[in-house]
CSV table of C-alpha atoms in Angstrom, one decimal:
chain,number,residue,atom,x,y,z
D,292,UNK,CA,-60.1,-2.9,64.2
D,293,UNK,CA,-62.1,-3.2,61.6
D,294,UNK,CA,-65.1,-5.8,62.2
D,295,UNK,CA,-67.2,-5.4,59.2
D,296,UNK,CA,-65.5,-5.3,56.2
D,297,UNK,CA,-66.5,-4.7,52.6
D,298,UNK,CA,-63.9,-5.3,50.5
D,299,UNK,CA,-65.3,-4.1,46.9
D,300,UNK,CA,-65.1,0.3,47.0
D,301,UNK,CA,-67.4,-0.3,44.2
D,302,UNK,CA,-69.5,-2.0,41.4
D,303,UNK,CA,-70.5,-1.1,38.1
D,304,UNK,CA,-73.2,-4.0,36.5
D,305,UNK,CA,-75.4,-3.2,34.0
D,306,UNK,CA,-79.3,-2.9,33.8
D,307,UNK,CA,-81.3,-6.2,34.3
D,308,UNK,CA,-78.3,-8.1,35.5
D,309,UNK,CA,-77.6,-9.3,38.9
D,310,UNK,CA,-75.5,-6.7,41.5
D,311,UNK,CA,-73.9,-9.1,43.9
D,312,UNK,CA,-72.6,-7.2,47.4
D,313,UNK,CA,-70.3,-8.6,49.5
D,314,UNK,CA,-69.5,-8.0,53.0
D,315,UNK,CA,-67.1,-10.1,55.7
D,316,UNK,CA,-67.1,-9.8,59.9
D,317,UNK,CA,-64.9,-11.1,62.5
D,318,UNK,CA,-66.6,-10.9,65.6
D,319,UNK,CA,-68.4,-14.1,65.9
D,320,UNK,CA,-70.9,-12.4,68.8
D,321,UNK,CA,-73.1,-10.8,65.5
D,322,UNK,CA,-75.7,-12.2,65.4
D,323,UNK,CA,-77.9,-10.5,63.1
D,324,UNK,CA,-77.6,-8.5,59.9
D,325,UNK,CA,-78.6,-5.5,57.8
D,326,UNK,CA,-78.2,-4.1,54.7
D,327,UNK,CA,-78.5,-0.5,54.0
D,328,UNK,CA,-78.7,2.1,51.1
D,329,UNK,CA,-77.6,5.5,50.9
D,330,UNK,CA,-78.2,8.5,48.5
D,331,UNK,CA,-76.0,11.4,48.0
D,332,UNK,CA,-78.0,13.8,50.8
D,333,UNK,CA,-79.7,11.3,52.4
D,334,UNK,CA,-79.7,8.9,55.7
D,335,UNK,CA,-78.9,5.4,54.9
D,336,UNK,CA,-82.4,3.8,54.4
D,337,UNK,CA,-83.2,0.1,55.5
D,338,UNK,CA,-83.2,-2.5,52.9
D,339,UNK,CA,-83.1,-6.0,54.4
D,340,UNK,CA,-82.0,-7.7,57.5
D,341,UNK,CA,-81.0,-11.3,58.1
D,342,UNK,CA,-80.6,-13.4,61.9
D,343,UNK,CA,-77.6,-15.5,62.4
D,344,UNK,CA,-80.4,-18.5,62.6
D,345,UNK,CA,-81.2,-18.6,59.1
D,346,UNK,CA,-78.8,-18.8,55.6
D,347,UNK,CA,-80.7,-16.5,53.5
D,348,UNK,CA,-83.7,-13.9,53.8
D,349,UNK,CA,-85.8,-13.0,50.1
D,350,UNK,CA,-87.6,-9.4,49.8
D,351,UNK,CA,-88.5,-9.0,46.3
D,352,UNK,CA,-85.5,-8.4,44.0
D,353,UNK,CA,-83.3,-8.3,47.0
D,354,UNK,CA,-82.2,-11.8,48.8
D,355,UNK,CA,-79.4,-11.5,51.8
D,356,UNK,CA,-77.2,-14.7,52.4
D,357,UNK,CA,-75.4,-15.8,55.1
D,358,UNK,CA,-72.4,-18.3,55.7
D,359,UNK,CA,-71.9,-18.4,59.4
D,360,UNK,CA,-68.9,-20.9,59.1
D,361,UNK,CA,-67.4,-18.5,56.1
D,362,UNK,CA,-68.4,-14.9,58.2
D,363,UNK,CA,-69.6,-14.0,55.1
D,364,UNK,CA,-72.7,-12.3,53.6
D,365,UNK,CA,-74.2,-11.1,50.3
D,366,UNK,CA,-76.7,-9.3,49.0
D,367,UNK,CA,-78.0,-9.8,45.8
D,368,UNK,CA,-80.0,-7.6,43.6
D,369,UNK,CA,-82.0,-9.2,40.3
D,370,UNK,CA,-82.7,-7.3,38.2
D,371,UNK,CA,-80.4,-4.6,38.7
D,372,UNK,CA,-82.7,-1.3,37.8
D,373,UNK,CA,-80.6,2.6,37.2
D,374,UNK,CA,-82.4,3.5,40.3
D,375,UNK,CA,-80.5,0.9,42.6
D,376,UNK,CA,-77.7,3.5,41.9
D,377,UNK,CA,-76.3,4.4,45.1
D,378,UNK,CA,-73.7,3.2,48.6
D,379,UNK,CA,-74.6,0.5,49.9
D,380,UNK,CA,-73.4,-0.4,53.7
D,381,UNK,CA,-73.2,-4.0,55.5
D,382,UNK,CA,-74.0,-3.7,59.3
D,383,UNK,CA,-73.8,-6.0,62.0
D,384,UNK,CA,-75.6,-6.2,65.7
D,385,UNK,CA,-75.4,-8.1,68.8
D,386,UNK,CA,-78.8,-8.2,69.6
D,387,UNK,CA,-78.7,-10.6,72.1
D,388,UNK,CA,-75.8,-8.7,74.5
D,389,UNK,CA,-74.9,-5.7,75.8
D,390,UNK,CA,-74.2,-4.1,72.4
D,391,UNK,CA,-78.0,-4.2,72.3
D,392,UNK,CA,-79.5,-2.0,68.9
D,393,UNK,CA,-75.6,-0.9,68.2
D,394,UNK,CA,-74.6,-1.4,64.4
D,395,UNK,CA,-71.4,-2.0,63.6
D,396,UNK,CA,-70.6,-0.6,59.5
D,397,UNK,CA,-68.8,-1.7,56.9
D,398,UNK,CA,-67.1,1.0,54.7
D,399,UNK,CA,-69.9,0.9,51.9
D,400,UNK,CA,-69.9,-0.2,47.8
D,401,UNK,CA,-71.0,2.4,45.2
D,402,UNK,CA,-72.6,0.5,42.7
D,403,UNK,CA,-73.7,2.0,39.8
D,404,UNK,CA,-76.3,0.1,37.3
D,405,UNK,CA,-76.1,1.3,33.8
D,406,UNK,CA,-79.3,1.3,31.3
Y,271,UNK,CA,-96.1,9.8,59.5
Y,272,UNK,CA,-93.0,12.2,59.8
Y,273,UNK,CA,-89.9,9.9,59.7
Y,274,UNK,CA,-86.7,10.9,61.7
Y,275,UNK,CA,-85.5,14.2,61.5
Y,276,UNK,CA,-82.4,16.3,61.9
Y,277,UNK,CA,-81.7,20.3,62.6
Y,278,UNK,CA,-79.7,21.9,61.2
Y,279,UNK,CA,-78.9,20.1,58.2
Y,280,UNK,CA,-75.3,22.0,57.4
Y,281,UNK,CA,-73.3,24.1,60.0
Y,282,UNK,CA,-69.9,25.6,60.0
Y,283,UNK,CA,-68.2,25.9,63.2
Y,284,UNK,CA,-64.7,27.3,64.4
Y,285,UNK,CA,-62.2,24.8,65.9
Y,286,UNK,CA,-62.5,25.3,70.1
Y,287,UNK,CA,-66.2,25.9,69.8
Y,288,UNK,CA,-69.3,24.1,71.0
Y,289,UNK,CA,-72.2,22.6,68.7
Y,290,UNK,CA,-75.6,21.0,69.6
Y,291,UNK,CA,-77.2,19.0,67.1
Y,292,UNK,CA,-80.8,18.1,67.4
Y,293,UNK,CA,-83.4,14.6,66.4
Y,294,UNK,CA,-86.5,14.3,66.9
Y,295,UNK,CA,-87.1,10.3,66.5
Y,296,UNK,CA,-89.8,8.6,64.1
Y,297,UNK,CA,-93.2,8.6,65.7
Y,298,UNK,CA,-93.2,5.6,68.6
Y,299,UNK,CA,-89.9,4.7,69.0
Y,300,UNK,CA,-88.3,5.1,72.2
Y,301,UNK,CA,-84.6,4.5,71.7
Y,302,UNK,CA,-81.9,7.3,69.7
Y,303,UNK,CA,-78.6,6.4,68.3
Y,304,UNK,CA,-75.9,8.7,67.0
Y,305,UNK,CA,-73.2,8.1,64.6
Y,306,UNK,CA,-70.5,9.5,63.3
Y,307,UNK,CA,-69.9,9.2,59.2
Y,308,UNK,CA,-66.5,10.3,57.8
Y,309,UNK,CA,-66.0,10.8,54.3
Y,310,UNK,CA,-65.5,7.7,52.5
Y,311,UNK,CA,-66.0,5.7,55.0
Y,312,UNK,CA,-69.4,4.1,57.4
Y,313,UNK,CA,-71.2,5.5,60.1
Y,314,UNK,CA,-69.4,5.0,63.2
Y,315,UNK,CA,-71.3,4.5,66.7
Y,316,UNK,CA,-71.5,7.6,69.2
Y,317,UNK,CA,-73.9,6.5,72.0
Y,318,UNK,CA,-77.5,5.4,72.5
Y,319,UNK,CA,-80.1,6.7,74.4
Y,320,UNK,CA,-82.9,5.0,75.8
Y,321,UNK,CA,-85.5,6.3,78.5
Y,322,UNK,CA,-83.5,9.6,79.1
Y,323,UNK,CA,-80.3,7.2,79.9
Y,324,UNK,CA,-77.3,6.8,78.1
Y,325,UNK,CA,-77.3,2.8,77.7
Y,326,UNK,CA,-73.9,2.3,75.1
Y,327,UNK,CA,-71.0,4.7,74.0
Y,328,UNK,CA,-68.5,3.7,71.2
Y,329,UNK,CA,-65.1,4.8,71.1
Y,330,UNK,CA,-65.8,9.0,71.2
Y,331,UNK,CA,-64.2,11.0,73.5
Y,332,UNK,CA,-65.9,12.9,76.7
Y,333,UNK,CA,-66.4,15.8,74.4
Y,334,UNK,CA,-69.2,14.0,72.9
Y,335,UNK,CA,-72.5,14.2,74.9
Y,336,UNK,CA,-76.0,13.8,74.5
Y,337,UNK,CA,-79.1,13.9,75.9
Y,338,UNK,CA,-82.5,12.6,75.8
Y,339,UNK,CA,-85.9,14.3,76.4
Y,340,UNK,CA,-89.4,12.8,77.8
Y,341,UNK,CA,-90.4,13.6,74.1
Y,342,UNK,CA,-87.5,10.7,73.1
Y,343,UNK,CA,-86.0,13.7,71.4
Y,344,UNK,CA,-82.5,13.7,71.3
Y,345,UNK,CA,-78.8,16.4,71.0
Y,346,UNK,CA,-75.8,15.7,70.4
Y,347,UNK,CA,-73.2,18.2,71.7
Y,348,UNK,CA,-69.5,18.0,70.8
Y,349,UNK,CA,-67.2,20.7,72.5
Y,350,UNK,CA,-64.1,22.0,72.0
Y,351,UNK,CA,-64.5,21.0,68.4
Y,352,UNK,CA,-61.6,19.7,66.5
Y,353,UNK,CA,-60.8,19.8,62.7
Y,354,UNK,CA,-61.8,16.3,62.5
Y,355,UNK,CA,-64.8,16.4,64.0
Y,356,UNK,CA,-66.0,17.2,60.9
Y,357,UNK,CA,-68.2,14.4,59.0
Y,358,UNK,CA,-72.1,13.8,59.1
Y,359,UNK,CA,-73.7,12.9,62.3
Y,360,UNK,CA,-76.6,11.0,61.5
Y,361,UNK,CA,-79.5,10.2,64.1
Y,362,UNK,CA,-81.4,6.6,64.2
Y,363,UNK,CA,-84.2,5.6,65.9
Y,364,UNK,CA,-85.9,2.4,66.4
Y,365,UNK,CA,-88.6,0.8,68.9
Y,366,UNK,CA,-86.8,-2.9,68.8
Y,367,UNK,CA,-82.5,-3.4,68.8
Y,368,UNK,CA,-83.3,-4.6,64.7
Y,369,UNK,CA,-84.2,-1.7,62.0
Y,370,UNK,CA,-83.0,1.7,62.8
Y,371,UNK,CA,-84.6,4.4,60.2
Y,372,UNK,CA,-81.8,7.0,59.9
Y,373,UNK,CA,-82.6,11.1,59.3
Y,374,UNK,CA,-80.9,13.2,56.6
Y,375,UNK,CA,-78.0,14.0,58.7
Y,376,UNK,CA,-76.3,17.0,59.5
Y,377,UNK,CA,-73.4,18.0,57.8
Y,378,UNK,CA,-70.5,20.1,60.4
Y,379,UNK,CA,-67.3,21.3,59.0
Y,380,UNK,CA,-65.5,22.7,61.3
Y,381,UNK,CA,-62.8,25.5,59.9
């Protein structure tokens, strides 16, 4: 059962344009929201988070929505740079019940940002 | 500020054997999660560990255990390892249920 779902294996967009990521849930218990990106040889590293209590979050050139009705969120990347080259994984948390600090992954996007 | 890290970072095992994988947890946080990443596909939860205690599991067998020390430090032991067991066993730790900073991983393959 798959409860974070992104559907796009990957992305190709070129440099300076915007990289739009998109992830889907079903469990409507999440209740908050990260976004995560991966190197070849790395851990995952924190990018941005959003709570179910808000529709978007902004951090520079990277801005997380949210659709609560939809169980759908975004991340968007402007301008995409080569650098942003890498996986990129949805994850979801419960914060508030007994699933306290567990994230729940989507499969990951490769998207890779041509100069 | 050393972040999280991870020992070893490869290891090759035979199937039926034990491993012990080891974390020691970003400076000040208190709480240790373990997953599980296949290739091609997202980390998957193990267990957490908060104040020595194992306080969630995810869907892993008995053969995966852990531990946590009064340091916060943190194994992971699988036995009786099975072909596909093999995958990257990341280690996360984080002071509030929000932002887990991940190590490098350890990569098993088990032959």
């Amino acid at each position: 059962d798959q409860q974070v779902k992104q559907n796009s294996p990957s992305l190709s967009v070129q440099e300076g344009r915007i990289s739009i990521l998109n992830c889907d849930y079903t469990n409507s218990m999440f209740d908050y929201f990260l976004w995560y990106k991966k190197y070849p040889a790395e851990g995952p590293t924190f990018l941005i988070s959003i709570s179910s209590i808000k529709d978007k979050n902004e951090d520079g050139r990277f801005t997380v929505f949210l659709n609560k009705s939809a169980k759908h969120l975004s991340l968007h990347i402007v301008p995409s740079q080569p650098g942003d080259s890498a996986v990129y994984f949805c994850a979801a948390s419960n914060a508030g019940g007994t699933s306290y600090g567990k994230l729940t992954f989507g499969q990951g996007t490769i998207l890779t940002v041509h100069p | 500020d050393a972040g999280v890290t991870q020992s070893p970072t490869h290891l090759i095992k035979t199937r039926g054997q034990q491993v012990t994988l080891r974390c020691s947890p970003k400076s000040g946080h208190d709480t240790v999660s373990w997953y599980q990443q296949a290739l091609g596909q997202g980390p998957q939860f193990i267990f957490q560990y908060y104040e020595e205690e194992e306080r969630q599991r995810g869907n892993f067998p008995d053969r995966f255990s852990g531990h946590q020390f009064p340091n916060y430090s943190s194994e992971l032991n699988v036995n009786a390892l099975l072909l596909g067991d093999s995958a990257l066993y990341l280690c996360a730790s984080s002071l509030s249920s929000y932002e887990a900073f991940f190590g490098q991983g350890t990569r098993l393959t088990v032959v």
